CSV table of C-alpha atoms and ligand atoms in Angstrom, one decimal:
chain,number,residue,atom,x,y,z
A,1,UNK,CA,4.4,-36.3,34.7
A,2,UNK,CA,6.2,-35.0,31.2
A,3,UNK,CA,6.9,-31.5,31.6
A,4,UNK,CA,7.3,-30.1,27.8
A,5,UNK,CA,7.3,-26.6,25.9
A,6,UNK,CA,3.4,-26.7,26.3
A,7,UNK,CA,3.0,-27.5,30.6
A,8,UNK,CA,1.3,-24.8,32.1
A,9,UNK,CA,2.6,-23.3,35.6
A,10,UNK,CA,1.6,-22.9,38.9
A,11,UNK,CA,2.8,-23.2,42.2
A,12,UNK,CA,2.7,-22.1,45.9
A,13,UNK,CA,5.3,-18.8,47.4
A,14,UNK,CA,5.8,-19.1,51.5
A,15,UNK,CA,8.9,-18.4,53.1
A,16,UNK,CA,9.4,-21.4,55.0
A,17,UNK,CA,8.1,-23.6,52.2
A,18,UNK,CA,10.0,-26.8,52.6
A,19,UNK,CA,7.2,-28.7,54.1
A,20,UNK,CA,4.4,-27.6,51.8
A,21,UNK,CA,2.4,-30.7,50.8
A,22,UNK,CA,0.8,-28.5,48.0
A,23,UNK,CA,3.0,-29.4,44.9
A,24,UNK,CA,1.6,-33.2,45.9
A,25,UNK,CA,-1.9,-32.6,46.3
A,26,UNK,CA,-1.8,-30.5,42.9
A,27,UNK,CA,0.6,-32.5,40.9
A,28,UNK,CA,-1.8,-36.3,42.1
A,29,UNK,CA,-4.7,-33.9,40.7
A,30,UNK,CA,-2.9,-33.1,37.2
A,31,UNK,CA,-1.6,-36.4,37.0
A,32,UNK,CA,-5.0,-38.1,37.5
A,33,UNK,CA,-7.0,-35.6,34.8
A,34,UNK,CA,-4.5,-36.0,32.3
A,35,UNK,CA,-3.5,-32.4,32.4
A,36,UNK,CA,0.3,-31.2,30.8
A,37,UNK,CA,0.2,-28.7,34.1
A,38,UNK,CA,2.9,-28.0,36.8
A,39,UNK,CA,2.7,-27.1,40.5
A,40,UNK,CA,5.8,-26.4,42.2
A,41,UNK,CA,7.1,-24.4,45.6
A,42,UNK,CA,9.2,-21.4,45.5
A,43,UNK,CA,10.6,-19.9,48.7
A,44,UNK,CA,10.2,-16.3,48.5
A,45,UNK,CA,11.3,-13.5,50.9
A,46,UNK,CA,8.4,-10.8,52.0
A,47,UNK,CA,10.6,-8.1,50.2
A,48,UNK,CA,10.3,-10.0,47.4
A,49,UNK,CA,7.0,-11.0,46.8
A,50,UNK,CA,6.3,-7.8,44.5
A,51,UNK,CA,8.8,-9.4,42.1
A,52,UNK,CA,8.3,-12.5,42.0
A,53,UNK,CA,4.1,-11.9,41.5
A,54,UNK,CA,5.3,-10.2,38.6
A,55,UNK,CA,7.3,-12.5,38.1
A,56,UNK,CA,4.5,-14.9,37.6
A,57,UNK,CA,2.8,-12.1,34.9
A,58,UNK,CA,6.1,-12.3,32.9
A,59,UNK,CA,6.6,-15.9,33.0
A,60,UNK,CA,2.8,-16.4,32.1
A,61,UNK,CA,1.9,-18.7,35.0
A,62,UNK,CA,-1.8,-19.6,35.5
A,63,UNK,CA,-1.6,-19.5,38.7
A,64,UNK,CA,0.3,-19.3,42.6
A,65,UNK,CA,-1.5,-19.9,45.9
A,66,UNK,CA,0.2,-17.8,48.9
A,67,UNK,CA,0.8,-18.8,52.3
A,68,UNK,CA,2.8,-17.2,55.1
A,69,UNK,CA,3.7,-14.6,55.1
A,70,UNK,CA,2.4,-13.5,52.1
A,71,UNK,CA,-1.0,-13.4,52.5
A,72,UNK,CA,-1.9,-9.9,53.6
A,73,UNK,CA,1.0,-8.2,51.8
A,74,UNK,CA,-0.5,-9.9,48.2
A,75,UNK,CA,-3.0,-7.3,48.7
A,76,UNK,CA,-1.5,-4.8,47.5
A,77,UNK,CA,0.3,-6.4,45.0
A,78,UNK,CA,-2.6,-7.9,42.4
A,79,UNK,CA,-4.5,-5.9,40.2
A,80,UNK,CA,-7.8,-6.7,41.6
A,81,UNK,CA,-9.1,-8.6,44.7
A,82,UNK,CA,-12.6,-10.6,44.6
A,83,UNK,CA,-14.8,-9.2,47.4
A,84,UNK,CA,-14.3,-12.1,49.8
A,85,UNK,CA,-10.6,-11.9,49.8
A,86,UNK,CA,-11.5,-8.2,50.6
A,87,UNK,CA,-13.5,-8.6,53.5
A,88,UNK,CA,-10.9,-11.7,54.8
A,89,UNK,CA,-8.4,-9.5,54.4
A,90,UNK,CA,-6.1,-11.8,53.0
A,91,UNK,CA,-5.3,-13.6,49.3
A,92,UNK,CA,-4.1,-17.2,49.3
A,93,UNK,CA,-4.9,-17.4,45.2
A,94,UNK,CA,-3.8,-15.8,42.7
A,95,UNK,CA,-5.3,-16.2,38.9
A,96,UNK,CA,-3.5,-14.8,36.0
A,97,UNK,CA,-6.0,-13.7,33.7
A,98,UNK,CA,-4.2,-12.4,30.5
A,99,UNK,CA,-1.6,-10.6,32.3
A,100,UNK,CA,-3.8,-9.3,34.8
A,101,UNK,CA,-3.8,-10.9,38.5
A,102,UNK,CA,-6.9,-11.3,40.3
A,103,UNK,CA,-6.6,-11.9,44.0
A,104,UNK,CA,-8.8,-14.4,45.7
A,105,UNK,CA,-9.1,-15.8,49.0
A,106,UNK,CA,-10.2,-19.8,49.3
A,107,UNK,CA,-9.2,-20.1,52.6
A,108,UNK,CA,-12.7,-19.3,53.7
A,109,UNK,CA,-14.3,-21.6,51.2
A,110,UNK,CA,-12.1,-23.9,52.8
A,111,UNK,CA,-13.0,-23.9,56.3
A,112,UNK,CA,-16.6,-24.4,55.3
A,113,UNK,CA,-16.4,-27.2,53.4
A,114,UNK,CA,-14.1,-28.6,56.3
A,115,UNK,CA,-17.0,-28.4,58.8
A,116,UNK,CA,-19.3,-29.8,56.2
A,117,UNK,CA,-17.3,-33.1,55.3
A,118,UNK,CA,-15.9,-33.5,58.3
A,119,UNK,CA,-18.8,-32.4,61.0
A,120,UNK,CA,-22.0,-31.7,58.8
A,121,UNK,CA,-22.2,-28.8,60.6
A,122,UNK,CA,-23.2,-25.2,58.5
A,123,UNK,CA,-22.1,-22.5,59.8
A,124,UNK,CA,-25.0,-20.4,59.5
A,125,UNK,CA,-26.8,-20.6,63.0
A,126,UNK,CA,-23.5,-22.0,64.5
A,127,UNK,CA,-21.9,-20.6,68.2
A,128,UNK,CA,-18.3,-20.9,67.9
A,129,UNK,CA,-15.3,-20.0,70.1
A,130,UNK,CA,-12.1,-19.6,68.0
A,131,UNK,CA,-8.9,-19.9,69.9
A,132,UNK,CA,-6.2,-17.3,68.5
A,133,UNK,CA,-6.6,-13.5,66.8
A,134,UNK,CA,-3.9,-13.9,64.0
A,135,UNK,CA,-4.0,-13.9,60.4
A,136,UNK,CA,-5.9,-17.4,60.7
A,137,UNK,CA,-8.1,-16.6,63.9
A,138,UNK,CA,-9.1,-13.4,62.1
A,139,UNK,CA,-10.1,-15.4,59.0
A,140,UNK,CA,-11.8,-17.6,60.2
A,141,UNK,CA,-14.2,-15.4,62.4
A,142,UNK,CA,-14.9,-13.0,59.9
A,143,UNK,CA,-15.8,-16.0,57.2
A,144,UNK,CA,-18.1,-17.6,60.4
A,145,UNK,CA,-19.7,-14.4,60.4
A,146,UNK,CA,-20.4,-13.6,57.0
A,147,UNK,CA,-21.7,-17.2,56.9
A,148,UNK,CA,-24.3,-16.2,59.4
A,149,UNK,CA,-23.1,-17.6,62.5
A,150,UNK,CA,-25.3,-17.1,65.4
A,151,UNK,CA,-22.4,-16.2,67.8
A,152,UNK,CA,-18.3,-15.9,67.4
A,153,UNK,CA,-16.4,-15.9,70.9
A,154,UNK,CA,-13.2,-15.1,70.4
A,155,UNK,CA,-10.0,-16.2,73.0
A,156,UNK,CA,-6.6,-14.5,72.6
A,157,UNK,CA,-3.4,-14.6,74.9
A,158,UNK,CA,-3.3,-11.1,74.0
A,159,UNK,CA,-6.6,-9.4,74.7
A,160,UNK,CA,-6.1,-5.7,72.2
A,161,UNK,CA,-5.7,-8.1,69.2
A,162,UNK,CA,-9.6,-8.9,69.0
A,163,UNK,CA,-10.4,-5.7,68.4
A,164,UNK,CA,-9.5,-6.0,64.6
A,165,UNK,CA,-12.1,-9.5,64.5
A,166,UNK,CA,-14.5,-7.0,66.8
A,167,UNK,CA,-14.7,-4.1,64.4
A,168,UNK,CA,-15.2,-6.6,61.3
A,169,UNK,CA,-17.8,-9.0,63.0
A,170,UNK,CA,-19.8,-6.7,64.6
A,171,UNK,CA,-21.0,-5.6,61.1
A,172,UNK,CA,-22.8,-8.5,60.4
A,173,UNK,CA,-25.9,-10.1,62.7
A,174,UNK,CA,-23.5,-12.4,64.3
A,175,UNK,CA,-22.8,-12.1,68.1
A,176,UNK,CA,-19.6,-11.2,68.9
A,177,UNK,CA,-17.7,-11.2,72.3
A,178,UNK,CA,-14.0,-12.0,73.6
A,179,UNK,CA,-12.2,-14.4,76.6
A,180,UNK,CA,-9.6,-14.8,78.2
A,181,UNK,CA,-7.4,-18.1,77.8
A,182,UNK,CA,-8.5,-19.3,80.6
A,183,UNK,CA,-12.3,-18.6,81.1
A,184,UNK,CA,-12.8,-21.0,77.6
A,185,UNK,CA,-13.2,-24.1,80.2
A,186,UNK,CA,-16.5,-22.8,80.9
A,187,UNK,CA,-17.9,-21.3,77.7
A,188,UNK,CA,-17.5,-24.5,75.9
A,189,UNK,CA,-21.3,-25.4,77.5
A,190,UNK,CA,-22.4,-22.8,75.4
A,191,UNK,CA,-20.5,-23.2,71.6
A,192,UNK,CA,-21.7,-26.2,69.1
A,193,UNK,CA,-17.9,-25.8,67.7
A,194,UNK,CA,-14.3,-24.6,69.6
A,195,UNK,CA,-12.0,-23.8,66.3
A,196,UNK,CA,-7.4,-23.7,67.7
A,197,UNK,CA,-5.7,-21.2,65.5
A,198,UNK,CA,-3.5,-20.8,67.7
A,199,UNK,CA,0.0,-22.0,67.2
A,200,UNK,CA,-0.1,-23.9,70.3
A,201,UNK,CA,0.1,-27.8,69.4
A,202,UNK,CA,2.6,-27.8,66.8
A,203,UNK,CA,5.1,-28.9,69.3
A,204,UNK,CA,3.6,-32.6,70.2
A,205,UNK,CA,2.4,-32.3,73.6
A,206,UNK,CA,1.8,-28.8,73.7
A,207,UNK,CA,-1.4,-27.1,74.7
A,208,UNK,CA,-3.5,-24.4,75.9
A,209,UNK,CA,-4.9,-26.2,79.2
A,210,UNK,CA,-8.3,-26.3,79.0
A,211,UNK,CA,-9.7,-28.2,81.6
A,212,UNK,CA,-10.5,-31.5,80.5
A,213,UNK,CA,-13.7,-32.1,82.1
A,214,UNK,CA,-14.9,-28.5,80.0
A,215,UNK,CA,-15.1,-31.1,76.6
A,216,UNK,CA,-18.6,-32.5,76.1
A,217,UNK,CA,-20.6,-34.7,73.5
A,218,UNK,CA,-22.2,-32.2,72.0
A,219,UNK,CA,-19.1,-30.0,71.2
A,220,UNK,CA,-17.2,-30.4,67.6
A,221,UNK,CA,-13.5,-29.4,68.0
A,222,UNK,CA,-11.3,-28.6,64.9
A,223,UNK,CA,-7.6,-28.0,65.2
A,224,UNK,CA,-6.0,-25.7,62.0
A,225,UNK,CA,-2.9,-27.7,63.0
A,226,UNK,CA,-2.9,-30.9,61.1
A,227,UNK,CA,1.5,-32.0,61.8
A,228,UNK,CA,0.9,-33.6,64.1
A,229,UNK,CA,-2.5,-35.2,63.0
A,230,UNK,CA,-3.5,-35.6,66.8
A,231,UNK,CA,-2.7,-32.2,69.0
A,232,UNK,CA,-3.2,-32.9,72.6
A,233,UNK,CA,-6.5,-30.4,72.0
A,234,UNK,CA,-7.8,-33.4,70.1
A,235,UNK,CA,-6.9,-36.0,72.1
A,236,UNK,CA,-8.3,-34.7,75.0
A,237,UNK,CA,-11.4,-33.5,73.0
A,238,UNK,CA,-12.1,-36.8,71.6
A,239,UNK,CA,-11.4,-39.0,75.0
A,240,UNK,CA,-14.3,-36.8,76.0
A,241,UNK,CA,-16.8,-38.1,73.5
A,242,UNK,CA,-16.3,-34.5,71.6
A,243,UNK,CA,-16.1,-34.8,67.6
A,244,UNK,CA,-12.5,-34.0,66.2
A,245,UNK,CA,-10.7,-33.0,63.1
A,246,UNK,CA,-8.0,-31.4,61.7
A,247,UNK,CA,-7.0,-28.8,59.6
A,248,UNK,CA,-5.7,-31.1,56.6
A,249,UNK,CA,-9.6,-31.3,55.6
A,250,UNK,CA,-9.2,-27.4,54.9
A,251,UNK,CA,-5.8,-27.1,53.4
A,252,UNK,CA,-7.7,-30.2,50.7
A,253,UNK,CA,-10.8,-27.6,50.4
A,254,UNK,CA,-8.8,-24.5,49.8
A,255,UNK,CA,-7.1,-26.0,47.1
A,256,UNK,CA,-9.4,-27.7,45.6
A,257,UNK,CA,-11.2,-24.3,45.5
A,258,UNK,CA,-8.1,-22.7,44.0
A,259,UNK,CA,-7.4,-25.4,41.4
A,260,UNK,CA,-11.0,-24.8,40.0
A,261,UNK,CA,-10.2,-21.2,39.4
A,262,UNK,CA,-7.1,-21.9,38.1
A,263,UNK,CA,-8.0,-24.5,35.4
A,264,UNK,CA,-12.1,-24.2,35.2
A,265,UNK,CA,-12.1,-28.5,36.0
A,266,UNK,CA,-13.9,-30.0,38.7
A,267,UNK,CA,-11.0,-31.4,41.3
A,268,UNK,CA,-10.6,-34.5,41.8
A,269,UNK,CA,-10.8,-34.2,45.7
A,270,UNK,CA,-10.7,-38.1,46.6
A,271,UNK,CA,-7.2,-38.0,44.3
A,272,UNK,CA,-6.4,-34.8,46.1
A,273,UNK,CA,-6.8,-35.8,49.6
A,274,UNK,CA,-5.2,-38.8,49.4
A,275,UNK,CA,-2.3,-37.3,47.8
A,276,UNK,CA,-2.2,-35.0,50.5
A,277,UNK,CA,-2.5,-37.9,53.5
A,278,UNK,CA,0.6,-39.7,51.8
A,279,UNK,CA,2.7,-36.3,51.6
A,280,UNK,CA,2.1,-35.4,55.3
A,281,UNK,CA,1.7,-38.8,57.2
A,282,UNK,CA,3.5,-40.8,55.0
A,283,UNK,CA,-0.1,-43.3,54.4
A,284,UNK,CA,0.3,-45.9,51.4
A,285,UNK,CA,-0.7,-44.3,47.9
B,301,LIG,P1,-1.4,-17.2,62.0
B,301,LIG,O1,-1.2,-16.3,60.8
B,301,LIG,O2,-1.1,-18.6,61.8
B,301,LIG,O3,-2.7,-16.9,62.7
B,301,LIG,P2,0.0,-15.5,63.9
B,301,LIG,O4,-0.7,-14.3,63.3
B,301,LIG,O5,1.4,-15.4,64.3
B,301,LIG,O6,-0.2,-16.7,63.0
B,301,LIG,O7,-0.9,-15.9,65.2
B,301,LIG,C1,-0.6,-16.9,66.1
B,301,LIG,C2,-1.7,-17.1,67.1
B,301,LIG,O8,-1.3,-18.1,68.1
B,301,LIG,C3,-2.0,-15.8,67.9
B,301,LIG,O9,-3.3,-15.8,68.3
B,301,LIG,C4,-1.1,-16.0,69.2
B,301,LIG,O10,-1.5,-15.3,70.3
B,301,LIG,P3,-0.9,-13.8,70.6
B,301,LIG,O11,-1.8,-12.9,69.7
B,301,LIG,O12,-1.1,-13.5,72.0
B,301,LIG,O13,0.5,-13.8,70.2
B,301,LIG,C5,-1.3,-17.5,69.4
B,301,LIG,N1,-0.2,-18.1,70.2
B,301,LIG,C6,1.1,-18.4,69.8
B,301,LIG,N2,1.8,-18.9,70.9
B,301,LIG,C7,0.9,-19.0,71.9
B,301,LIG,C8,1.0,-19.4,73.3
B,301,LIG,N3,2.1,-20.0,73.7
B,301,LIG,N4,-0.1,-19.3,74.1
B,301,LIG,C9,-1.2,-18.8,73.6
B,301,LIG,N5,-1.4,-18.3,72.4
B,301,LIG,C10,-0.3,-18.4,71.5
């Protein structure tokens, strides 16, 4: 990469950010299109997210993505937001158009593609229980829904958390209801897809004891957590006969997504994803 008077920015803000893999996915994608672009990470504080976005005005960047915990805040912060980013209440892309800065949200985009690729599974007509009500949980059942699932259970250690994912969900057609932790075992009979955005499973090991003998055949698990690449969610799901996959599938998609708004190219997504395999598992180029 030659970085010269002429390279146009872009980059990912987080605060952590050391582990991002994006810079590699981006900077594989630039590199393999021939494109005199940038991507680079910049840890940035909450309090300072306001500067820095205009920041990225001043210092006529094309582009930033946003991940935690900046996604919610950003909203306030651009000059517009697309409707989906609206609705997802989040922004995890942000275009600079002339000196204005459009929020977007490809997270959602994302996901579906994910499920595509990686299950062929639409979610339109789909019964899914998401584990977790955070940012991600939230996101993800209110893209499922606006998708047309058929029906969205969601489970939360903390029940009064749903409620936000209820009021959202329950203005589409899709089904909506909530569990507890520990009745998932047996709803799992009745989902086509169980979705962990949950935290739990980051720590190797780690998980939300479900009983085993709850996983079936006919059940397609994906974990958001992809370090490690196998949670003990997925090993249990898979030594069940259940399909499995992780969330490196979606932070591809999302970006891919993003660096098609950014530059108006198509990605190159096999470049991207293996990029992506030998930033975060350390697999030969
Ligand atoms: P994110 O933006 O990644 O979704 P978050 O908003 O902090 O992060 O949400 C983390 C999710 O993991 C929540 O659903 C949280 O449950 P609570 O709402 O009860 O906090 C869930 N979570 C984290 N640790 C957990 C644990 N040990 N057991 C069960 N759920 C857990």
């Amino acid at each position: 990469m030659k970085i010269d008077g002429s390279t146009q920015l872009a980059g990912v803000f987080g605060s952590p950010i050391a582990h991002t893999a994006s810079p590699a996915m981006h900077n594989a994608a630039f590199t393999s299109l021939k494109m005199n672009w940038c991507y680079i990470a910049c840890h940035v504080d909450p309090a300072n997210l306001r500067a820095a976005l205009a920041g990225i005005r001043d210092m006529n960047f094309r582009g930033v993505n946003l991940t935690v915990p900046h996604k919610i805040l950003a909203l306030d912060f651009v000059d517009s937001v697309e409707p989906e980013a609206r609705q997802l209440g989040a922004v995890n892309t942000i275009i600079n158009e002339s000196g204005k800065l459009r929020g977007c949200n490809t997270d959602g985009y994302g996901f579906a593609k994910a499920l595509q690729d990686d299950f062929d599974l639409e979610l339109k007509g789909l019964r899914i229980l998401i584990l977790g009500a955070g940012g991600a949980g939230r996101a993800l059942a209110i893209q499922s829904a606006l998708a047309g699932a058929a029906k969205i259970i969601v489970a939360n250690r903390t029940a009064g958390k749903t409620d936000a994912i209820a009021a959202e969900v329950t203005k589409t057609k899709t089904g909506f209801a909530t569990t507890s932790l520990d009745g998932v075992g047996k709803l799992l009979k009745e989902v086509d897809l169980l979705v962990n955005a949950t935290s739990v499973g980051l720590k190797d090991g780690e998980s939300l004891a479900i009983p085993a003998e709850a996983f079936h055949k006919n059940l397609a698990v994906y974990d958001t957590i992809y370090r490690p690449a196998e949670t003990e969610l997925l090993r249990q799901a898979a030594a069940a006969g259940a399909k499995v996959s992780n969330g490196l599938s979606m932070l591809l998609h999302q970006g891919a997504r993003a660096f098609e708004l950014w530059t108006q190219r198509t990605a190159p997504v096999s470049v991207m994803r293996r990029a992506l395999r030998t930033a975060v598992y350390g697999e030969k180029k």
